[in-house]
Amino acid sequence: MSALRRWVAVVREALATAWAQPVASVVTIVMVAGMCATVLLTTGRTVGAEQAVLGSIDSEGTRSIVIRAEPDAGLDATVLGRLAHIDGIQWAGAFGGAQDVTNIEFPGATKIPLRLVWSSQLDHLGITALPPVANASVWASPAALAGLGMPDAVGGVVDGSGLDFAVTGQLTTPDFLAFLEPLTIAPQTADTPGTVSVLVIIAERPDLVAPVAEAVQSVLGVTDLTKVTLTTSENLATLRGMVEGQLDSFGRSLVVVIFALTAVLVAAILYGLVMLRRKDFGRRRALGASQTLIIALLLTQTGALALVGATIGSIAAGIGLAASGDPLPGWDFVGAVALLSTTIGVIAALLPALAAARRDPLKELRVP
């Protein structure tokens, strides 16, 4: 408990000293705030742009693997069961061949392609629950509903053979299925057989596109591979690695330069301020203060001022980035910069603190 009280007393004395020396305190706060704001306005802007670019590259559409099969290729819905054993797949859906359907009330109206679909993750398409007779129900995208003349997603459709389906709801078409628009699908149960025309797979990460694509080809179970084409976004995964590597290298170099220069400036200013207060430290030493106490007082004082400066710099930089419309870095990056700025300020104060603690009290108090 006594140790805790001593540290509380040190903190109280450090804060009181900082308050009693407004010029020195303001200079320290401004230096640290400038360091933090400079990093966030330069590297922070770069990090925000990097996150935006990588977020775009990491979207589902850039992690897609599309396999198209001709009707006689032998690709059927059982492939989903085999895909379930492959790691690295986020979503998989099998689509049958397109068959034209029209509004059941207007047989001569616009024809819209309807596809049977097999997937265990239909909620990804906005389908949360299937009706009792799922195989005879269809969901349509807004574009498909407009073509069918059903803006309220109520009614029925019929194909060329006279088979009719009930329109159950509106479909949410993900970006990676935009190439199938206008999209109308009839979900099928896992035990319903059917020929697959398009197989769409989404990898968990861009770097998994190539290995997942290779594994998928080995379990297709088709009779003729020449009638199957596979398209991936592997080139985007390579681009992602290049972009991330170049931006990270630039950001790290800039941060090191800014922190190094600011640390030197902070150390020089604090050393000058310590020299101006050398008689104060001499009196403390003459009254019994140890070298450790002098160092602790200076480091605590600088740490508190640096924390205030880092907070002000972070807020100012955030307002500046928001006002200019630049992408903001994540809170983890802002917090790391603020913490690093505070740490740099404390480290920069170490040399001046050692110089103050080692001053000879008799020499400092000697009257000229």
mmCIF file of C-alpha atoms in Angstrom:
data_model
loop_
_atom_site.group_PDB
_atom_site.id
_atom_site.type_symbol
_atom_site.label_atom_id
_atom_site.label_comp_id
_atom_site.label_asym_id
_atom_site.label_seq_id
_atom_site.Cartn_x
_atom_site.Cartn_y
_atom_site.Cartn_z
ATOM 1 C CA MET A 1 0.000 0.000 0.000
ATOM 2 C CA SER A 2 2.881 2.338 0.789
ATOM 3 C CA ALA A 3 4.285 1.791 -2.719
ATOM 4 C CA LEU A 4 0.913 2.730 -4.214
ATOM 5 C CA ARG A 5 0.793 5.872 -2.114
ATOM 6 C CA ARG A 6 4.275 6.832 -3.259
ATOM 7 C CA TRP A 7 3.283 6.451 -6.901
ATOM 8 C CA VAL A 8 0.122 8.480 -6.315
ATOM 9 C CA ALA A 9 2.253 11.199 -4.730
ATOM 10 C CA VAL A 10 4.645 11.114 -7.704
ATOM 11 C CA VAL A 11 1.758 11.465 -10.171
ATOM 12 C CA ARG A 12 0.225 14.298 -8.152
ATOM 13 C CA GLU A 13 3.555 16.137 -7.992
ATOM 14 C CA ALA A 14 4.190 15.593 -11.710
ATOM 15 C CA LEU A 15 0.770 17.011 -12.627
ATOM 16 C CA ALA A 16 1.265 19.954 -10.276
ATOM 17 C CA THR A 17 4.658 20.695 -11.847
ATOM 18 C CA ALA A 18 3.187 20.503 -15.347
ATOM 19 C CA TRP A 19 0.411 22.921 -14.346
ATOM 20 C CA ALA A 20 2.923 25.315 -12.777
ATOM 21 C CA GLN A 21 4.968 25.435 -16.000
ATOM 22 C CA PRO A 22 2.403 26.232 -18.706
ATOM 23 C CA VAL A 23 4.910 27.162 -21.398
ATOM 24 C CA ALA A 24 6.890 23.930 -21.136
ATOM 25 C CA SER A 25 3.692 21.887 -20.880
ATOM 26 C CA VAL A 26 2.079 23.523 -23.902
ATOM 27 C CA VAL A 27 5.232 23.036 -25.990
ATOM 28 C CA THR A 28 5.337 19.325 -25.108
ATOM 29 C CA ILE A 29 1.621 18.857 -25.856
ATOM 30 C CA VAL A 30 1.912 20.680 -29.183
ATOM 31 C CA MET A 31 4.936 18.602 -30.237
ATOM 32 C CA VAL A 32 3.267 15.275 -29.459
ATOM 33 C CA ALA A 33 -0.068 16.382 -30.928
ATOM 34 C CA GLY A 34 1.718 17.474 -34.094
ATOM 35 C CA MET A 35 3.530 14.133 -34.306
ATOM 36 C CA CYS A 36 0.321 12.152 -33.871
ATOM 37 C CA ALA A 37 -1.686 14.337 -36.269
ATOM 38 C CA THR A 38 1.046 14.228 -38.915
ATOM 39 C CA VAL A 39 1.155 10.442 -38.852
ATOM 40 C CA LEU A 40 -2.626 10.147 -39.066
ATOM 41 C CA LEU A 41 -2.953 12.739 -41.832
ATOM 42 C CA THR A 42 -0.256 11.058 -43.928
ATOM 43 C CA THR A 43 0.068 7.381 -43.120
ATOM 44 C CA GLY A 44 -3.461 7.307 -41.678
ATOM 45 C CA ARG A 45 -4.849 8.551 -44.968
ATOM 46 C CA THR A 46 -2.808 5.891 -46.766
ATOM 47 C CA VAL A 47 -4.056 3.178 -44.405
ATOM 48 C CA GLY A 48 -7.646 4.319 -44.900
ATOM 49 C CA ALA A 49 -7.227 4.196 -48.667
ATOM 50 C CA GLU A 50 -5.566 0.782 -48.386
ATOM 51 C CA GLN A 51 -8.454 -0.568 -46.326
ATOM 52 C CA ALA A 52 -10.944 0.780 -48.856
ATOM 53 C CA VAL A 53 -9.046 -0.757 -51.787
ATOM 54 C CA LEU A 54 -8.542 -4.087 -50.065
ATOM 55 C CA GLY A 55 -12.161 -4.098 -48.947
ATOM 56 C CA SER A 56 -13.188 -3.770 -52.573
ATOM 57 C CA ILE A 57 -10.779 -6.502 -53.638
ATOM 58 C CA ASP A 58 -11.961 -8.750 -50.810
ATOM 59 C CA SER A 59 -15.626 -8.460 -51.791
ATOM 60 C CA GLU A 60 -17.474 -11.666 -52.602
ATOM 61 C CA GLY A 61 -17.397 -10.983 -56.316
ATOM 62 C CA THR A 62 -13.602 -11.064 -56.338
ATOM 63 C CA ARG A 63 -13.502 -14.357 -54.435
ATOM 64 C CA SER A 64 -15.802 -16.165 -56.803
ATOM 65 C CA ILE A 65 -15.254 -19.342 -58.771
ATOM 66 C CA VAL A 66 -17.749 -19.857 -61.609
ATOM 67 C CA ILE A 67 -18.049 -23.212 -63.331
ATOM 68 C CA ARG A 68 -20.213 -23.504 -66.443
ATOM 69 C CA ALA A 69 -21.176 -26.923 -67.722
ATOM 70 C CA GLU A 70 -22.893 -27.978 -70.934
ATOM 71 C CA PRO A 71 -26.095 -30.015 -70.477
ATOM 72 C CA ASP A 72 -24.378 -33.295 -71.400
ATOM 73 C CA ALA A 73 -21.290 -32.693 -69.224
ATOM 74 C CA GLY A 74 -22.730 -34.794 -66.382
ATOM 75 C CA LEU A 75 -22.613 -32.147 -63.642
ATOM 76 C CA ASP A 76 -25.513 -32.623 -61.227
ATOM 77 C CA ALA A 77 -26.720 -31.355 -57.832
ATOM 78 C CA THR A 78 -24.872 -34.066 -55.915
ATOM 79 C CA VAL A 79 -21.703 -32.004 -56.359
ATOM 80 C CA LEU A 80 -22.746 -29.834 -53.387
ATOM 81 C CA GLY A 81 -22.392 -32.809 -51.061
ATOM 82 C CA ARG A 82 -18.825 -33.325 -52.236
ATOM 83 C CA LEU A 83 -18.023 -29.613 -51.955
ATOM 84 C CA ALA A 84 -19.056 -29.690 -48.296
ATOM 85 C CA HIS A 85 -15.847 -31.600 -47.517
ATOM 86 C CA ILE A 86 -13.563 -28.900 -48.985
ATOM 87 C CA ASP A 87 -12.177 -26.307 -46.576
ATOM 88 C CA GLY A 88 -12.022 -22.644 -47.544
ATOM 89 C CA ILE A 89 -15.490 -22.399 -49.135
ATOM 90 C CA GLN A 90 -17.782 -19.696 -47.762
ATOM 91 C CA TRP A 91 -20.765 -20.256 -50.059
ATOM 92 C CA ALA A 92 -21.737 -22.602 -52.855
ATOM 93 C CA GLY A 93 -24.777 -22.722 -55.072
ATOM 94 C CA ALA A 94 -25.732 -24.876 -58.062
ATOM 95 C CA PHE A 95 -28.009 -23.476 -60.766
ATOM 96 C CA GLY A 96 -29.840 -25.421 -63.404
ATOM 97 C CA GLY A 97 -30.245 -24.438 -67.023
ATOM 98 C CA ALA A 98 -32.392 -21.420 -67.867
ATOM 99 C CA GLN A 99 -35.972 -22.066 -68.935
ATOM 100 C CA ASP A 100 -38.230 -19.237 -70.048
ATOM 101 C CA VAL A 101 -41.294 -18.427 -67.956
ATOM 102 C CA THR A 102 -44.010 -15.801 -68.292
ATOM 103 C CA ASN A 103 -46.665 -14.310 -66.064
ATOM 104 C CA ILE A 104 -49.347 -16.975 -65.760
ATOM 105 C CA GLU A 105 -52.035 -14.347 -66.298
ATOM 106 C CA PHE A 106 -50.437 -13.065 -69.499
ATOM 107 C CA PRO A 107 -48.995 -16.005 -71.494
ATOM 108 C CA GLY A 108 -47.730 -13.751 -74.282
ATOM 109 C CA ALA A 109 -45.911 -11.383 -71.948
ATOM 110 C CA THR A 110 -42.147 -10.900 -71.530
ATOM 111 C CA LYS A 111 -40.177 -14.103 -71.026
ATOM 112 C CA ILE A 112 -37.832 -14.289 -68.039
ATOM 113 C CA PRO A 113 -35.264 -17.076 -67.469
ATOM 114 C CA LEU A 114 -36.013 -19.359 -64.513
ATOM 115 C CA ARG A 115 -33.356 -21.546 -62.934
ATOM 116 C CA LEU A 116 -33.605 -24.343 -60.403
ATOM 117 C CA VAL A 117 -31.158 -23.787 -57.556
ATOM 118 C CA TRP A 118 -29.583 -26.031 -54.936
ATOM 119 C CA SER A 119 -27.842 -24.540 -51.910
ATOM 120 C CA SER A 120 -27.791 -24.984 -48.142
ATOM 121 C CA GLN A 121 -27.226 -21.227 -47.676
ATOM 122 C CA LEU A 122 -30.208 -19.627 -49.376
ATOM 123 C CA ASP A 123 -30.323 -16.928 -46.685
ATOM 124 C CA HIS A 124 -27.389 -15.381 -48.561
ATOM 125 C CA LEU A 125 -29.899 -14.630 -51.310
ATOM 126 C CA GLY A 126 -32.486 -13.186 -48.943
ATOM 127 C CA ILE A 127 -34.468 -16.433 -48.660
ATOM 128 C CA THR A 128 -34.893 -17.097 -44.943
ATOM 129 C CA ALA A 129 -37.618 -19.771 -45.002
ATOM 130 C CA LEU A 130 -39.016 -22.153 -47.596
ATOM 131 C CA PRO A 131 -42.749 -22.908 -47.926
ATOM 132 C CA PRO A 132 -44.020 -26.502 -47.509
ATOM 133 C CA VAL A 133 -43.938 -27.065 -51.280
ATOM 134 C CA ALA A 134 -40.510 -25.500 -51.898
ATOM 135 C CA ASN A 135 -39.864 -27.049 -55.293
ATOM 136 C CA ALA A 136 -42.867 -25.255 -56.806
ATOM 137 C CA SER A 137 -42.050 -21.806 -55.400
ATOM 138 C CA VAL A 138 -39.907 -19.136 -57.008
ATOM 139 C CA TRP A 139 -38.134 -15.979 -55.887
ATOM 140 C CA ALA A 140 -37.339 -13.223 -58.356
ATOM 141 C CA SER A 141 -35.042 -10.219 -58.369
ATOM 142 C CA PRO A 142 -36.499 -6.710 -58.795
ATOM 143 C CA ALA A 143 -35.405 -6.718 -62.451
ATOM 144 C CA ALA A 144 -37.114 -10.058 -63.048
ATOM 145 C CA LEU A 145 -40.290 -8.963 -61.244
ATOM 146 C CA ALA A 146 -40.428 -5.838 -63.373
ATOM 147 C CA GLY A 147 -40.167 -7.950 -66.527
ATOM 148 C CA LEU A 148 -42.908 -10.278 -65.286
ATOM 149 C CA GLY A 149 -45.162 -7.364 -64.369
ATOM 150 C CA MET A 150 -45.232 -8.366 -60.698
ATOM 151 C CA PRO A 151 -43.851 -5.402 -58.696
ATOM 152 C CA ASP A 152 -45.438 -6.779 -55.513
ATOM 153 C CA ALA A 153 -43.910 -10.268 -55.953
ATOM 154 C CA VAL A 154 -47.379 -11.859 -55.962
ATOM 155 C CA GLY A 155 -48.654 -14.193 -58.657
ATOM 156 C CA GLY A 156 -47.491 -17.149 -60.659
ATOM 157 C CA VAL A 157 -45.355 -18.037 -63.663
ATOM 158 C CA VAL A 158 -45.591 -20.804 -66.217
ATOM 159 C CA ASP A 159 -42.972 -22.337 -68.507
ATOM 160 C CA GLY A 160 -43.305 -23.571 -72.062
ATOM 161 C CA SER A 161 -44.365 -27.077 -71.012
ATOM 162 C CA GLY A 162 -47.236 -25.774 -68.886
ATOM 163 C CA LEU A 163 -45.517 -26.292 -65.517
ATOM 164 C CA ASP A 164 -46.437 -23.440 -63.193
ATOM 165 C CA PHE A 165 -44.711 -21.958 -60.140
ATOM 166 C CA ALA A 166 -45.954 -19.642 -57.418
ATOM 167 C CA VAL A 167 -44.015 -16.397 -56.957
ATOM 168 C CA THR A 168 -43.237 -16.383 -53.229
ATOM 169 C CA GLY A 169 -40.997 -13.368 -52.671
ATOM 170 C CA GLN A 170 -38.383 -10.950 -53.882
ATOM 171 C CA LEU A 171 -34.818 -12.113 -54.280
ATOM 172 C CA THR A 172 -31.714 -10.227 -53.126
ATOM 173 C CA THR A 173 -29.146 -10.718 -55.874
ATOM 174 C CA PRO A 174 -25.541 -10.609 -54.561
ATOM 175 C CA ASP A 175 -22.909 -8.950 -56.705
ATOM 176 C CA PHE A 176 -21.335 -12.285 -57.575
ATOM 177 C CA LEU A 177 -24.596 -13.438 -59.209
ATOM 178 C CA ALA A 178 -25.168 -10.246 -61.206
ATOM 179 C CA PHE A 179 -24.191 -12.074 -64.400
ATOM 180 C CA LEU A 180 -27.373 -14.183 -64.059
ATOM 181 C CA GLU A 181 -29.734 -11.191 -64.023
ATOM 182 C CA PRO A 182 -32.683 -10.992 -64.473
ATOM 183 C CA LEU A 183 -32.665 -13.775 -61.895
ATOM 184 C CA THR A 184 -35.617 -15.981 -61.053
ATOM 185 C CA ILE A 185 -34.908 -19.126 -59.038
ATOM 186 C CA ALA A 186 -36.834 -22.114 -57.775
ATOM 187 C CA PRO A 187 -35.072 -23.568 -54.692
ATOM 188 C CA GLN A 188 -34.809 -27.335 -54.685
ATOM 189 C CA THR A 189 -34.312 -29.700 -51.769
ATOM 190 C CA ALA A 190 -31.047 -31.593 -51.421
ATOM 191 C CA ASP A 191 -32.683 -34.895 -52.427
ATOM 192 C CA THR A 192 -34.138 -33.468 -55.631
ATOM 193 C CA PRO A 193 -32.045 -34.577 -58.634
ATOM 194 C CA GLY A 194 -31.197 -32.169 -61.380
ATOM 195 C CA THR A 195 -28.626 -31.146 -63.960
ATOM 196 C CA VAL A 196 -26.408 -28.200 -63.022
ATOM 197 C CA SER A 197 -25.545 -25.595 -65.641
ATOM 198 C CA VAL A 198 -23.739 -23.033 -63.462
ATOM 199 C CA LEU A 199 -21.887 -23.722 -60.216
ATOM 200 C CA VAL A 200 -20.887 -20.661 -58.177
ATOM 201 C CA ILE A 201 -18.450 -20.929 -55.263
ATOM 202 C CA ILE A 202 -17.180 -18.151 -52.989
ATOM 203 C CA ALA A 203 -13.811 -18.697 -51.295
ATOM 204 C CA GLU A 204 -13.283 -17.449 -47.748
ATOM 205 C CA ARG A 205 -10.252 -15.339 -48.707
ATOM 206 C CA PRO A 206 -8.751 -14.104 -51.983
ATOM 207 C CA ASP A 207 -5.605 -16.175 -51.506
ATOM 208 C CA LEU A 208 -7.729 -19.339 -51.299
ATOM 209 C CA VAL A 209 -9.280 -18.901 -54.746
ATOM 210 C CA ALA A 210 -6.591 -20.873 -56.577
ATOM 211 C CA PRO A 211 -6.359 -23.879 -54.181
ATOM 212 C CA VAL A 212 -10.138 -24.065 -53.771
ATOM 213 C CA ALA A 213 -10.612 -23.980 -57.549
ATOM 214 C CA GLU A 214 -8.150 -26.831 -57.934
ATOM 215 C CA ALA A 215 -9.892 -28.879 -55.251
ATOM 216 C CA VAL A 216 -13.315 -28.195 -56.764
ATOM 217 C CA GLN A 217 -12.257 -29.481 -60.167
ATOM 218 C CA SER A 218 -11.267 -32.790 -58.594
ATOM 219 C CA VAL A 219 -14.773 -33.435 -57.171
ATOM 220 C CA LEU A 220 -16.989 -32.256 -60.021
ATOM 221 C CA GLY A 221 -17.707 -35.823 -61.081
ATOM 222 C CA VAL A 222 -18.359 -34.867 -64.693
ATOM 223 C CA THR A 223 -18.142 -37.305 -67.571
ATOM 224 C CA ASP A 224 -16.363 -34.916 -69.942
ATOM 225 C CA LEU A 225 -14.095 -32.168 -68.572
ATOM 226 C CA THR A 226 -13.825 -30.568 -72.014
ATOM 227 C CA LYS A 227 -17.453 -29.484 -71.655
ATOM 228 C CA VAL A 228 -16.766 -27.612 -68.416
ATOM 229 C CA THR A 229 -15.227 -24.123 -68.142
ATOM 230 C CA LEU A 230 -13.919 -22.601 -64.944
ATOM 231 C CA THR A 231 -13.453 -18.882 -64.296
ATOM 232 C CA THR A 232 -11.774 -17.481 -61.178
ATOM 233 C CA SER A 233 -10.590 -14.160 -59.767
ATOM 234 C CA GLU A 234 -7.091 -15.453 -59.013
ATOM 235 C CA ASN A 235 -5.520 -12.421 -60.697
ATOM 236 C CA LEU A 236 -7.281 -10.154 -58.207
ATOM 237 C CA ALA A 237 -5.794 -12.141 -55.322
ATOM 238 C CA THR A 238 -2.337 -11.520 -56.763
ATOM 239 C CA LEU A 239 -3.160 -7.839 -57.183
ATOM 240 C CA ARG A 240 -4.293 -7.675 -53.560
ATOM 241 C CA GLY A 241 -0.952 -8.960 -52.321
ATOM 242 C CA MET A 242 0.937 -6.427 -54.435
ATOM 243 C CA VAL A 243 -1.219 -3.492 -53.296
ATOM 244 C CA GLU A 244 -1.050 -4.470 -49.645
ATOM 245 C CA GLY A 245 2.717 -4.980 -49.753
ATOM 246 C CA GLN A 246 3.464 -1.662 -51.461
ATOM 247 C CA LEU A 247 1.151 0.401 -49.257
ATOM 248 C CA ASP A 248 2.382 -1.252 -46.066
ATOM 249 C CA SER A 249 6.017 -0.614 -46.997
ATOM 250 C CA PHE A 250 5.335 3.049 -47.755
ATOM 251 C CA GLY A 251 3.327 3.501 -44.543
ATOM 252 C CA ARG A 252 5.956 1.907 -42.306
ATOM 253 C CA SER A 253 8.781 3.991 -43.775
ATOM 254 C CA LEU A 254 6.841 7.216 -43.373
ATOM 255 C CA VAL A 255 5.892 6.434 -39.765
ATOM 256 C CA VAL A 256 9.484 5.633 -38.832
ATOM 257 C CA VAL A 257 10.748 8.914 -40.337
ATOM 258 C CA ILE A 258 8.074 11.045 -38.676
ATOM 259 C CA PHE A 259 8.469 9.441 -35.264
ATOM 260 C CA ALA A 260 12.270 9.592 -35.420
ATOM 261 C CA LEU A 261 12.356 13.286 -36.321
ATOM 262 C CA THR A 262 9.735 14.197 -33.740
ATOM 263 C CA ALA A 263 11.467 12.162 -31.039
ATOM 264 C CA VAL A 264 14.702 14.092 -31.653
ATOM 265 C CA LEU A 265 12.850 17.416 -31.479
ATOM 266 C CA VAL A 266 10.998 16.433 -28.294
ATOM 267 C CA ALA A 267 14.233 15.257 -26.665
ATOM 268 C CA ALA A 268 16.026 18.507 -27.603
ATOM 269 C CA ILE A 269 13.209 20.705 -26.302
ATOM 270 C CA LEU A 270 12.869 18.748 -23.064
ATOM 271 C CA TYR A 271 16.606 18.856 -22.533
ATOM 272 C CA GLY A 272 16.537 22.631 -22.889
ATOM 273 C CA LEU A 273 13.614 22.880 -20.464
ATOM 274 C CA VAL A 274 15.425 20.649 -17.967
ATOM 275 C CA MET A 275 18.490 22.839 -18.132
ATOM 276 C CA LEU A 276 16.346 25.869 -17.380
ATOM 277 C CA ARG A 277 15.033 24.086 -14.280
ATOM 278 C CA ARG A 278 18.322 22.668 -13.113
ATOM 279 C CA LYS A 279 18.267 24.709 -9.876
ATOM 280 C CA ASP A 280 14.815 23.327 -9.081
ATOM 281 C CA PHE A 281 16.140 19.796 -9.484
ATOM 282 C CA GLY A 282 19.189 20.746 -7.434
ATOM 283 C CA ARG A 283 16.970 21.874 -4.562
ATOM 284 C CA ARG A 284 15.008 18.632 -4.732
ATOM 285 C CA ARG A 285 18.219 16.622 -4.631
ATOM 286 C CA ALA A 286 19.516 18.693 -1.694
ATOM 287 C CA LEU A 287 16.259 18.031 0.189
ATOM 288 C CA GLY A 288 16.731 14.288 -0.200
ATOM 289 C CA ALA A 289 15.080 13.377 -3.510
ATOM 290 C CA SER A 290 16.761 10.385 -5.102
ATOM 291 C CA GLN A 291 17.842 10.158 -8.729
ATOM 292 C CA THR A 292 15.080 7.595 -9.318
ATOM 293 C CA LEU A 293 12.471 10.027 -7.991
ATOM 294 C CA ILE A 294 13.679 12.828 -10.286
ATOM 295 C CA ILE A 295 13.541 10.496 -13.298
ATOM 296 C CA ALA A 296 10.096 9.227 -12.294
ATOM 297 C CA LEU A 297 8.776 12.782 -11.896
ATOM 298 C CA LEU A 298 10.006 13.877 -15.323
ATOM 299 C CA LEU A 299 8.838 10.741 -17.125
ATOM 300 C CA THR A 300 5.421 10.835 -15.449
ATOM 301 C CA GLN A 301 5.018 14.508 -16.281
ATOM 302 C CA THR A 302 6.033 13.966 -19.902
ATOM 303 C CA GLY A 303 3.815 10.871 -20.196
ATOM 304 C CA ALA A 304 0.749 12.755 -18.973
ATOM 305 C CA LEU A 305 1.411 15.673 -21.318
ATOM 306 C CA ALA A 306 2.130 13.308 -24.229
ATOM 307 C CA LEU A 307 -1.158 11.492 -23.617
ATOM 308 C CA VAL A 308 -3.048 14.782 -23.749
ATOM 309 C CA GLY A 309 -1.168 15.746 -26.920
ATOM 310 C CA ALA A 310 -1.842 12.377 -28.578
ATOM 311 C CA THR A 311 -5.559 12.667 -27.795
ATOM 312 C CA ILE A 312 -5.751 16.194 -29.202
ATOM 313 C CA GLY A 313 -3.731 15.217 -32.283
ATOM 314 C CA SER A 314 -5.910 12.161 -32.964
ATOM 315 C CA ILE A 315 -9.150 14.139 -32.675
ATOM 316 C CA ALA A 316 -7.824 16.944 -34.870
ATOM 317 C CA ALA A 317 -6.586 14.498 -37.515
ATOM 318 C CA GLY A 318 -9.905 12.640 -37.488
ATOM 319 C CA ILE A 319 -11.817 15.875 -38.016
ATOM 320 C CA GLY A 320 -9.429 16.852 -40.800
ATOM 321 C CA LEU A 321 -9.802 13.536 -42.619
ATOM 322 C CA ALA A 322 -13.579 13.565 -42.259
ATOM 323 C CA ALA A 323 -13.789 17.164 -43.509
ATOM 324 C CA SER A 324 -11.697 16.365 -46.590
ATOM 325 C CA GLY A 325 -13.720 13.250 -47.372
ATOM 326 C CA ASP A 326 -10.720 10.927 -47.098
ATOM 327 C CA PRO A 327 -11.249 7.359 -45.828
ATOM 328 C CA LEU A 328 -10.625 7.045 -42.102
ATOM 329 C CA PRO A 329 -8.253 4.387 -40.753
ATOM 330 C CA GLY A 330 -9.636 1.922 -38.233
ATOM 331 C CA TRP A 331 -9.850 2.708 -34.523
ATOM 332 C CA ASP A 332 -7.138 0.139 -33.884
ATOM 333 C CA PHE A 333 -4.735 2.131 -36.068
ATOM 334 C CA VAL A 334 -5.665 5.441 -34.400
ATOM 335 C CA GLY A 335 -5.229 3.911 -30.948
ATOM 336 C CA ALA A 336 -1.882 2.385 -31.906
ATOM 337 C CA VAL A 337 -0.598 5.728 -33.234
ATOM 338 C CA ALA A 338 -1.751 7.557 -30.090
ATOM 339 C CA LEU A 339 -0.109 4.952 -27.855
ATOM 340 C CA LEU A 340 3.089 4.998 -29.901
ATOM 341 C CA SER A 341 3.171 8.806 -29.835
ATOM 342 C CA THR A 342 2.856 8.783 -26.049
ATOM 343 C CA THR A 343 5.545 6.136 -25.748
ATOM 344 C CA ILE A 344 7.878 8.063 -28.065
ATOM 345 C CA GLY A 345 7.375 11.170 -25.935
ATOM 346 C CA VAL A 346 8.273 9.287 -22.762
ATOM 347 C CA ILE A 347 11.317 7.678 -24.370
ATOM 348 C CA ALA A 348 12.458 11.063 -25.687
ATOM 349 C CA ALA A 349 12.265 12.440 -22.132
ATOM 350 C CA LEU A 350 14.489 9.688 -20.749
ATOM 351 C CA LEU A 351 17.806 11.340 -21.677
ATOM 352 C CA PRO A 352 16.841 14.753 -20.239
ATOM 353 C CA ALA A 353 15.542 12.991 -17.104
ATOM 354 C CA LEU A 354 18.862 11.182 -16.640
ATOM 355 C CA ALA A 355 20.715 14.484 -17.121
ATOM 356 C CA ALA A 356 18.539 16.182 -14.506
ATOM 357 C CA ALA A 357 18.924 13.333 -12.011
ATOM 358 C CA ARG A 358 22.715 13.342 -12.280
ATOM 359 C CA ARG A 359 23.194 17.057 -11.692
ATOM 360 C CA ASP A 360 25.333 17.835 -8.644
ATOM 361 C CA PRO A 361 23.027 19.622 -6.142
ATOM 362 C CA LEU A 362 25.924 21.541 -4.550
ATOM 363 C CA LYS A 363 27.038 22.852 -7.926
ATOM 364 C CA GLU A 364 23.528 23.849 -8.977
ATOM 365 C CA LEU A 365 22.797 25.650 -5.683
ATOM 366 C CA ARG A 366 26.140 27.427 -5.481
ATOM 367 C CA VAL A 367 25.681 31.180 -5.509
ATOM 368 C CA PRO A 368 27.872 32.792 -8.198
#
